[in-house]
Coordinates of C-alpha atoms in Angstrom, one line a residue:
M1 CA 96.3 -65.0 -64.3
S2 CA 94.5 -68.1 -64.3
S3 CA 90.9 -68.4 -65.3
I4 CA 89.9 -69.3 -61.8
S5 CA 91.4 -66.1 -60.4
V6 CA 89.7 -64.1 -63.1
A7 CA 86.3 -65.8 -62.3
A8 CA 86.8 -65.1 -58.6
V9 CA 87.6 -61.5 -59.2
L10 CA 84.6 -61.2 -61.5
L11 CA 82.4 -62.9 -58.9
G12 CA 83.7 -60.6 -56.2
V13 CA 83.1 -57.6 -58.4
A14 CA 79.6 -58.8 -59.3
T15 CA 79.0 -59.4 -55.6
A16 CA 80.2 -56.0 -54.7
V17 CA 78.1 -54.5 -57.5
M18 CA 75.1 -56.4 -56.3
V19 CA 75.8 -55.2 -52.7
V20 CA 76.0 -51.7 -53.9
V21 CA 72.9 -52.0 -56.0
A22 CA 71.1 -53.6 -53.0
L23 CA 72.2 -50.7 -50.8
V24 CA 71.2 -48.2 -53.4
L25 CA 67.8 -50.0 -53.8
A26 CA 67.4 -50.2 -50.0
R27 CA 68.1 -46.5 -49.7
S28 CA 65.8 -45.6 -52.5
R29 CA 63.2 -47.8 -51.0
R30 CA 63.6 -46.0 -47.6
R31 CA 63.4 -42.7 -49.4
Q32 CA 60.2 -43.8 -51.2
V33 CA 58.7 -45.1 -47.9
R34 CA 59.7 -41.9 -46.2
R35 CA 58.3 -39.8 -49.0
A36 CA 55.1 -41.9 -49.0
Q37 CA 54.8 -41.3 -45.3
E38 CA 55.4 -37.6 -45.9
L39 CA 52.8 -37.6 -48.6
A40 CA 50.4 -39.5 -46.4
S41 CA 51.0 -37.1 -43.6
S42 CA 50.5 -34.2 -46.0
A43 CA 47.3 -35.8 -47.2
Q44 CA 46.1 -36.3 -43.6
A45 CA 47.0 -32.7 -42.8
A46 CA 45.3 -31.5 -45.9
D47 CA 42.2 -33.6 -45.0
A48 CA 42.3 -32.2 -41.4
R49 CA 42.7 -28.6 -42.8
T50 CA 39.8 -29.3 -45.1
L51 CA 37.7 -30.6 -42.2
A52 CA 38.7 -27.7 -40.1
A53 CA 37.8 -25.4 -42.9
E54 CA 34.5 -27.1 -43.3
A55 CA 33.8 -26.9 -39.5
S56 CA 34.9 -23.3 -39.5
S57 CA 32.5 -22.6 -42.4
R58 CA 29.7 -24.4 -40.6
T59 CA 30.5 -22.5 -37.4
A60 CA 30.5 -19.2 -39.3
E61 CA 27.2 -20.1 -40.9
A62 CA 25.7 -21.1 -37.4
R63 CA 27.0 -17.8 -36.0
L64 CA 25.5 -15.9 -38.8
K65 CA 22.2 -17.7 -38.4
A66 CA 22.3 -17.1 -34.6
A67 CA 23.1 -13.4 -35.2
E68 CA 20.2 -13.1 -37.6
T69 CA 17.9 -14.9 -35.1
R70 CA 19.0 -12.6 -32.2
E71 CA 18.5 -9.6 -34.4
R72 CA 15.0 -10.8 -35.3
E73 CA 14.2 -11.7 -31.7
F74 CA 15.5 -8.3 -30.6
R75 CA 13.3 -6.5 -33.0
E76 CA 10.3 -8.6 -31.9
E77 CA 11.1 -8.0 -28.2
L78 CA 11.5 -4.2 -28.9
D79 CA 8.1 -4.2 -30.7
H80 CA 6.6 -6.3 -27.8
L81 CA 8.0 -3.8 -25.3
V82 CA 6.6 -0.8 -27.0
S83 CA 3.2 -2.2 -28.0
R84 CA 2.4 -4.5 -25.0
R85 CA 4.7 -4.3 -22.0
L86 CA 5.0 -0.5 -21.4
P87 CA 1.2 0.1 -21.8
A88 CA 0.5 -2.8 -19.4
L89 CA 3.0 -1.4 -16.9
A90 CA 1.3 2.0 -17.0
L91 CA -2.0 0.3 -16.2
H92 CA -0.4 -1.8 -13.5
L93 CA 0.9 1.4 -11.8
I94 CA -2.7 2.6 -11.7
S95 CA -4.3 -0.7 -10.6
S96 CA -2.2 -3.6 -9.5
H97 CA -4.6 -6.3 -10.8
H98 CA -3.5 -5.5 -14.3
P99 CA -0.7 -8.0 -15.2
V100 CA 2.5 -7.0 -16.9
P101 CA 3.6 -9.5 -19.6
G102 CA 7.1 -10.9 -19.6
P103 CA 9.6 -11.2 -22.4
L104 CA 8.3 -12.5 -25.7
H105 CA 10.9 -15.2 -26.0
E106 CA 11.6 -17.6 -23.2
G107 CA 15.2 -17.5 -21.9
G108 CA 15.4 -13.8 -22.6
Q109 CA 18.2 -12.0 -24.3
Q110 CA 21.6 -11.5 -22.7
A111 CA 23.0 -8.0 -22.6
G112 CA 26.2 -9.2 -24.3
G113 CA 24.3 -10.5 -27.3
G114 CA 24.4 -14.2 -26.3
S115 CA 21.8 -16.5 -24.9
E116 CA 22.6 -19.1 -22.3
P117 CA 20.2 -22.0 -21.7
G118 CA 18.6 -22.0 -18.2
E119 CA 19.3 -18.3 -17.7
S120 CA 16.5 -15.7 -17.8
A121 CA 17.8 -12.2 -18.4
D122 CA 15.6 -9.4 -19.7
I123 CA 17.7 -6.7 -21.3
F124 CA 14.7 -4.4 -21.1
A125 CA 14.4 -4.7 -17.3
P126 CA 16.3 -1.5 -16.7
V127 CA 14.0 0.2 -19.3
L128 CA 10.9 -1.0 -17.4
E129 CA 12.3 0.1 -14.1
S130 CA 13.2 3.5 -15.4
F131 CA 9.8 3.9 -17.0
S132 CA 8.1 2.9 -13.8
T133 CA 10.1 5.3 -11.7
T134 CA 9.6 8.2 -14.1
S135 CA 5.9 7.5 -14.5
L136 CA 5.3 7.4 -10.7
K137 CA 7.2 10.6 -10.2
E138 CA 5.2 12.3 -12.9
R139 CA 1.9 10.9 -11.7
R140 CA 2.6 12.1 -8.1
R141 CA 3.5 15.5 -9.4
I142 CA 0.3 15.8 -11.4
D143 CA -1.7 14.3 -8.5
A144 CA -0.2 16.8 -6.0
A145 CA -1.1 19.7 -8.4
A146 CA -4.7 18.3 -8.8
R147 CA -5.1 17.9 -5.1
A148 CA -3.9 21.4 -4.4
A149 CA -6.3 22.9 -7.0
L150 CA -9.3 20.8 -5.8
R151 CA -8.5 21.5 -2.1
G152 CA -8.5 25.2 -2.7
A153 CA -11.8 25.0 -4.6
C154 CA -13.4 22.8 -2.0
Q155 CA -12.4 25.1 0.8
D156 CA -14.0 28.1 -0.9
M157 CA -17.2 26.2 -1.7
Q158 CA -17.3 24.9 1.9
A159 CA -17.1 28.4 3.3
L160 CA -19.9 29.5 1.0
S161 CA -22.0 26.5 2.0
Y162 CA -21.5 27.4 5.7
R163 CA -22.6 31.0 4.9
L164 CA -25.7 29.7 3.0
Q165 CA -26.5 27.5 6.0
T166 CA -26.3 30.6 8.3
E167 CA -28.6 32.5 6.0
I168 CA -31.2 29.7 5.9
D169 CA -31.2 29.5 9.7
A170 CA -31.7 33.2 9.8
L171 CA -34.6 32.9 7.4
Q172 CA -36.2 30.3 9.6
H173 CA -36.0 32.5 12.6
E174 CA -36.8 36.0 11.2
F175 CA -40.1 35.5 9.2
S176 CA -43.5 34.3 10.1
A177 CA -43.7 32.0 7.1
P178 CA -46.5 29.6 6.3
R179 CA -45.9 25.9 6.8
S180 CA -45.3 25.3 3.1
L181 CA -42.4 27.8 3.1
T182 CA -41.0 26.4 6.3
K183 CA -40.9 23.0 4.7
R184 CA -39.2 24.4 1.7
L185 CA -36.6 26.1 3.9
L186 CA -36.0 22.8 5.8
A187 CA -35.6 21.0 2.5
A188 CA -33.1 23.6 1.3
D189 CA -31.2 23.3 4.5
H190 CA -31.0 19.5 4.1
L191 CA -29.9 19.8 0.5
N192 CA -27.2 22.2 1.6
E193 CA -26.1 19.7 4.3
Q194 CA -25.7 17.0 1.7
N195 CA -23.8 19.3 -0.6
L196 CA -21.6 20.4 2.3
R197 CA -20.8 16.7 3.1
L198 CA -19.7 16.0 -0.4
I199 CA -17.5 19.1 -0.5
Q200 CA -16.0 18.3 2.9
K201 CA -15.2 14.7 1.8
A202 CA -13.4 15.9 -1.3
A203 CA -11.4 18.4 0.7
I204 CA -10.4 15.9 3.3
V205 CA -9.2 13.5 0.6
C206 CA -7.1 16.3 -0.9
G207 CA -5.4 16.9 2.5
A208 CA -7.5 19.6 4.0
W209 CA -8.8 19.6 7.6
P210 CA -12.5 19.0 8.2
G211 CA -13.2 22.8 8.2
H212 CA -15.4 22.9 11.2
V213 CA -14.5 23.4 14.9
R214 CA -16.7 22.0 17.6
K215 CA -16.7 22.0 21.3
D216 CA -16.9 18.8 23.4
T217 CA -20.0 17.0 22.1
Y218 CA -22.1 14.0 23.2
V219 CA -21.4 10.9 21.2
A220 CA -25.2 10.4 20.7
E221 CA -25.5 13.9 19.2
I222 CA -22.5 13.3 16.9
V223 CA -24.1 10.2 15.4
T224 CA -27.6 11.8 15.2
G225 CA -26.1 14.9 13.5
A226 CA -24.1 12.7 11.1
S227 CA -27.3 10.9 10.0
S228 CA -29.0 14.3 9.3
R229 CA -26.5 15.0 6.5
L230 CA -27.7 12.1 4.4
R231 CA -30.5 11.5 1.9
G232 CA -32.6 8.8 3.4
F233 CA -31.8 9.6 7.0
D234 CA -35.3 8.3 7.9
R235 CA -34.1 4.8 7.2
I236 CA -31.4 5.0 9.9
K237 CA -32.4 3.6 13.3
I238 CA -30.1 4.7 16.1
S239 CA -30.0 3.0 19.4
S240 CA -27.7 3.7 22.4
R241 CA -26.3 1.1 24.7
L242 CA -24.2 3.7 26.6
H243 CA -24.6 3.5 30.3
A244 CA -23.7 7.1 30.8
A245 CA -25.5 9.8 28.9
G246 CA -22.7 12.3 29.5
T247 CA -20.1 10.4 27.3
G248 CA -18.8 12.8 24.8
I249 CA -16.0 13.3 22.3
V250 CA -13.3 16.0 22.7
G251 CA -13.8 19.0 20.4
R252 CA -10.7 18.4 18.2
A253 CA -12.1 14.9 17.2
A254 CA -15.8 15.6 17.2
E255 CA -16.1 16.7 13.5
P256 CA -13.7 14.1 12.2
V257 CA -15.7 11.3 13.9
A258 CA -19.0 12.9 12.6
V259 CA -17.6 12.8 9.0
A260 CA -16.4 9.2 9.3
V261 CA -19.7 8.0 10.8
A262 CA -21.6 9.9 8.1
E263 CA -19.6 8.2 5.3
L264 CA -20.1 4.7 6.9
M265 CA -23.9 5.3 7.1
A266 CA -23.9 6.7 3.5
N267 CA -22.2 3.6 2.3
A268 CA -24.8 1.4 4.1
L269 CA -27.7 3.4 2.6
E270 CA -26.3 3.3 -0.9
H271 CA -25.7 -0.5 -0.9
S272 CA -29.1 -1.5 0.5
R273 CA -32.6 -1.1 -0.9
D274 CA -34.7 1.9 -0.1
D275 CA -37.1 -0.1 2.0
L276 CA -34.5 -1.6 4.3
V277 CA -33.4 -0.1 7.6
V278 CA -29.8 0.6 8.7
D279 CA -29.2 -0.2 12.3
V280 CA -26.7 2.1 14.1
S281 CA -25.7 1.2 17.7
L282 CA -23.6 2.9 20.3
I283 CA -21.7 0.4 22.5
E284 CA -19.4 1.0 25.4
T285 CA -16.6 -1.6 25.6
E286 CA -14.8 -2.9 28.7
N287 CA -11.5 -1.2 27.7
G288 CA -13.1 2.2 27.9
S289 CA -13.7 2.7 24.1
V290 CA -17.0 3.6 22.5
C291 CA -17.9 1.8 19.3
V292 CA -20.4 3.0 16.6
T293 CA -21.7 -0.1 14.8
V294 CA -23.4 0.3 11.4
D295 CA -25.3 -2.8 10.1
D296 CA -27.0 -2.8 6.7
A297 CA -29.1 -5.6 5.0
G298 CA -27.6 -5.2 1.5
K299 CA -25.8 -7.7 -0.7
G300 CA -22.5 -7.3 1.1
M301 CA -19.0 -6.7 -0.4
T302 CA -16.8 -9.0 -2.4
A303 CA -13.5 -10.2 -0.9
E304 CA -11.6 -7.9 -3.3
A305 CA -13.8 -4.9 -2.3
V306 CA -13.3 -5.7 1.4
A307 CA -9.5 -5.9 0.9
R308 CA -9.4 -2.7 -1.0
G309 CA -11.7 -0.9 1.5
T310 CA -9.7 -2.1 4.4
K311 CA -6.5 -0.8 2.8
L312 CA -8.1 2.6 2.2
I313 CA -9.6 3.0 5.7
S314 CA -6.5 1.8 7.5
G315 CA -4.7 5.1 7.1
A316 CA -1.4 3.3 6.6
E317 CA -0.7 4.3 3.0
Q318 CA -2.4 7.6 2.6
Q319 CA 0.7 9.2 1.0
N320 CA 0.7 6.5 -1.7
I321 CA -3.0 6.7 -2.7
M322 CA -3.7 9.0 -5.7
L323 CA -6.9 10.4 -7.0
T324 CA -6.6 8.3 -10.2
E325 CA -6.7 5.1 -8.0
L326 CA -10.2 5.9 -6.6
G327 CA -12.1 5.0 -9.7
D328 CA -14.0 7.0 -12.3
P329 CA -16.0 8.8 -10.8
P330 CA -13.8 8.6 -7.7
S331 CA -15.2 6.8 -4.6
Q332 CA -13.8 9.1 -1.9
G333 CA -15.6 7.9 1.2
F334 CA -13.2 5.3 2.4
A335 CA -10.2 7.4 1.4
A336 CA -11.5 10.3 3.5
I337 CA -12.1 8.0 6.4
G338 CA -8.5 6.6 6.1
R339 CA -7.0 10.1 6.2
L340 CA -9.1 11.0 9.3
V341 CA -8.0 7.7 10.9
A342 CA -4.3 8.5 10.2
D343 CA -4.7 12.1 11.6
Y344 CA -6.9 11.6 14.7
G345 CA -6.2 8.0 15.9
F346 CA -9.6 6.3 15.9
H347 CA -10.1 2.9 14.2
V348 CA -12.6 1.7 11.5
S349 CA -13.2 -1.9 10.5
I350 CA -15.4 -3.3 7.7
A351 CA -14.1 -6.9 7.7
N352 CA -17.0 -8.6 9.4
P353 CA -20.4 -9.2 7.8
S354 CA -23.6 -7.9 9.4
P355 CA -26.2 -10.2 11.0
Y356 CA -28.5 -9.3 8.1
G357 CA -26.1 -10.5 5.4
G358 CA -24.8 -7.1 4.5
V359 CA -21.8 -5.2 5.8
R360 CA -20.9 -4.4 9.4
A361 CA -18.8 -1.3 9.8
V362 CA -17.4 -0.5 13.3
L363 CA -15.9 2.8 14.3
S364 CA -14.0 2.5 17.6
I365 CA -13.3 5.7 19.5
P366 CA -10.4 5.2 22.0
P367 CA -10.5 6.6 25.5
N368 CA -8.1 9.4 24.8
L369 CA -10.7 11.0 22.5
L370 CA -13.5 10.6 25.0
T371 CA -14.6 13.0 27.7
T372 CA -17.5 13.5 30.2
I373 CA -19.9 16.3 29.7
D374 CA -22.0 17.8 32.6
E375 CA -25.6 17.0 31.7
E376 CA -27.0 19.7 33.9
A377 CA -24.9 22.5 32.5
E378 CA -25.4 21.2 28.9
P379 CA -28.5 18.9 28.5
L380 CA -28.5 16.2 25.8
S381 CA -30.4 17.1 22.6
A382 CA -34.0 15.8 22.4
M383 CA -33.2 14.2 19.0
A384 CA -30.4 12.1 20.4
P385 CA -31.2 8.5 21.6
L386 CA -31.6 7.9 25.3
P387 CA -28.8 5.9 27.0
A388 CA -29.5 2.3 27.8
V389 CA -30.7 1.3 31.2
P390 CA -27.9 -0.7 33.0
P391 CA -28.9 -4.2 33.8
Q392 CA -30.1 -4.7 37.4
V393 CA -27.5 -7.0 39.0
P394 CA -29.0 -8.9 41.9
K395 CA -27.2 -8.1 45.1
R396 CA -26.6 -10.5 47.8
P397 CA -28.3 -9.5 51.1
E398 CA -25.9 -8.0 53.6
A399 CA -25.3 -9.9 56.8
P400 CA -27.4 -8.5 59.7
E401 CA -25.4 -6.4 62.2
P402 CA -25.1 -7.8 65.7
A403 CA -27.9 -6.5 67.9
A404 CA -27.1 -4.2 70.8
P405 CA -27.4 -5.7 74.2
A406 CA -30.9 -5.4 75.5
A407 CA -31.7 -3.0 78.3
P408 CA -32.7 -4.7 81.6
A409 CA -36.4 -5.2 81.8
P410 CA -38.3 -3.1 84.4
V411 CA -39.6 -4.7 87.5
P412 CA -43.1 -5.9 86.8
T413 CA -45.9 -4.5 88.9
A414 CA -49.2 -6.0 89.7
A415 CA -51.0 -3.7 87.4
A416 CA -48.8 -4.5 84.5
A417 CA -49.7 -7.2 82.0
A418 CA -47.7 -10.3 81.5
P419 CA -44.1 -9.4 80.7
E420 CA -43.1 -9.6 77.0
L421 CA -39.8 -11.0 75.9
P422 CA -37.5 -8.7 73.9
Q423 CA -38.0 -9.3 70.1
R424 CA -35.3 -9.1 67.3
R425 CA -36.6 -7.7 64.1
R426 CA -35.3 -8.7 60.7
R427 CA -33.6 -5.8 58.9
E428 CA -34.4 -5.4 55.2
P429 CA -31.3 -5.4 52.9
A430 CA -30.3 -2.1 51.5
R431 CA -31.6 -1.6 48.0
A432 CA -30.8 1.0 45.4
V433 CA -33.4 3.8 45.1
Q434 CA -33.4 3.3 41.4
A435 CA -34.8 -0.2 41.7
D436 CA -38.3 1.1 42.5
V437 CA -38.2 3.6 39.7
A438 CA -39.4 2.5 36.3
P439 CA -36.6 2.5 33.8
P440 CA -36.9 5.1 31.0
T441 CA -38.1 3.8 27.8
A442 CA -36.5 4.6 24.4
R443 CA -38.3 7.2 22.4
D444 CA -39.4 6.5 18.9
L445 CA -39.1 9.9 17.3
D446 CA -41.1 10.6 14.2
P447 CA -39.3 13.1 11.9
E448 CA -42.5 14.4 10.5
R449 CA -44.0 15.1 14.0
V450 CA -40.8 16.7 15.1
R451 CA -40.8 18.9 12.0
D452 CA -44.4 19.9 12.5
T453 CA -43.7 20.7 16.2
W454 CA -40.8 22.9 15.3
S455 CA -42.8 24.6 12.6
Q456 CA -45.6 25.4 15.0
F457 CA -43.0 26.8 17.5
E458 CA -41.5 29.0 14.7
E459 CA -44.9 30.2 13.7
G460 CA -45.8 31.1 17.3
L461 CA -42.5 32.9 17.8
A462 CA -42.7 34.8 14.5
S463 CA -46.4 35.8 15.2
G464 CA -45.3 37.2 18.5
R465 CA -42.6 39.3 16.8
A466 CA -45.0 40.4 14.1
H467 CA -47.0 42.4 16.7
N468 CA -44.0 44.7 17.1
D469 CA -42.7 44.8 13.5
P470 CA -45.5 44.0 11.0
E471 CA -43.3 44.9 8.0
E472 CA -41.3 41.7 8.4
T473 CA -44.4 39.5 7.9
L474 CA -44.6 37.8 4.5

């Protein structure tokens, strides 16, 4: 072989070797690049896993802190429920003006253990509702038992008071007692009337009937008799604007109306000074009702007191009113009126102020509870106010009737005087006979004078009886 051939072969071999080396180097480089990429991907994945682990750790820490916060808030809410909310709810059930505080933490606690912003869920709401329902049931059970016991005691005491009243009346009629003893008997009778009113009021609040049966009674006598049950009755001035003195109340509603009127007048006396007069008026309305208006000159009632009193006397929620809601000591007057209103159908209002700055109470008796009493068969009591005189409405004169045709005049004679023409006389318009009678005037009765007159009558009657039975004379 020539040297040129050998060189060419060597060059070819070297070229091939270089090509192989280049290919090996290229493959190795690709492997290194691939491996570097894999290492980079592994590093990125490791970094991502590290970040995820850190985030998971932070989330776990946040959840742990949130759980600890919820546990702390739950304990605080539970303590707030026991110490504040449940006692306040108990007071709210007795008197609605006591507020019930809400949850301690705003946003509340979710029943599932989480808390969502903007949502307000109180996990203790079912507890409060169950507590309220259970408390009301228990209070009503206790209230019903207390009413039953008080009603039975009041009915027994009321029966004894009526027997005592009968005995006092018998003492006034059987003995020829001096005036001092007669006054003591009258004072004892009046004290018994006041005691009887208080017992009767408590019995009515507890669901009993008034306990006294009346026949049909004049409205004026009902109001006058109601005033005699009160201490300070001499401050009550009763005037009647009824046009018919025979207006009465049916027997089944006579005593309930008397009790209601007595409580309204007692409220007026209690809330005005001892030197102020209470005006009581009987008014007949155009729709056939009779209104008893009680006006006092006291300080009046606050808006809250008027609202509460209106609720009590309306008679609409008598089943929901409990004895514990009437105060301590309980104010039973309006509650008794409300029960009578619900049972007998008359109406009572205290919303309007009186002309004297106090309270105006109006009791309206509907036509179905009114009747007419024969005044001749059963005269009106001397103590009752006289009915008002109806206003004299001027009457228009009636048109004169056409005159009858005149009879023919007789033929004049020489002896007769000059003939007279027929004259038409003006007829007087018909007038009511009562127009010429002086209207009756209202009587101003003096309780002291009436008492003295009655005592003198009793003394005379008893002295007449003493002639036949001297052993009964004191």
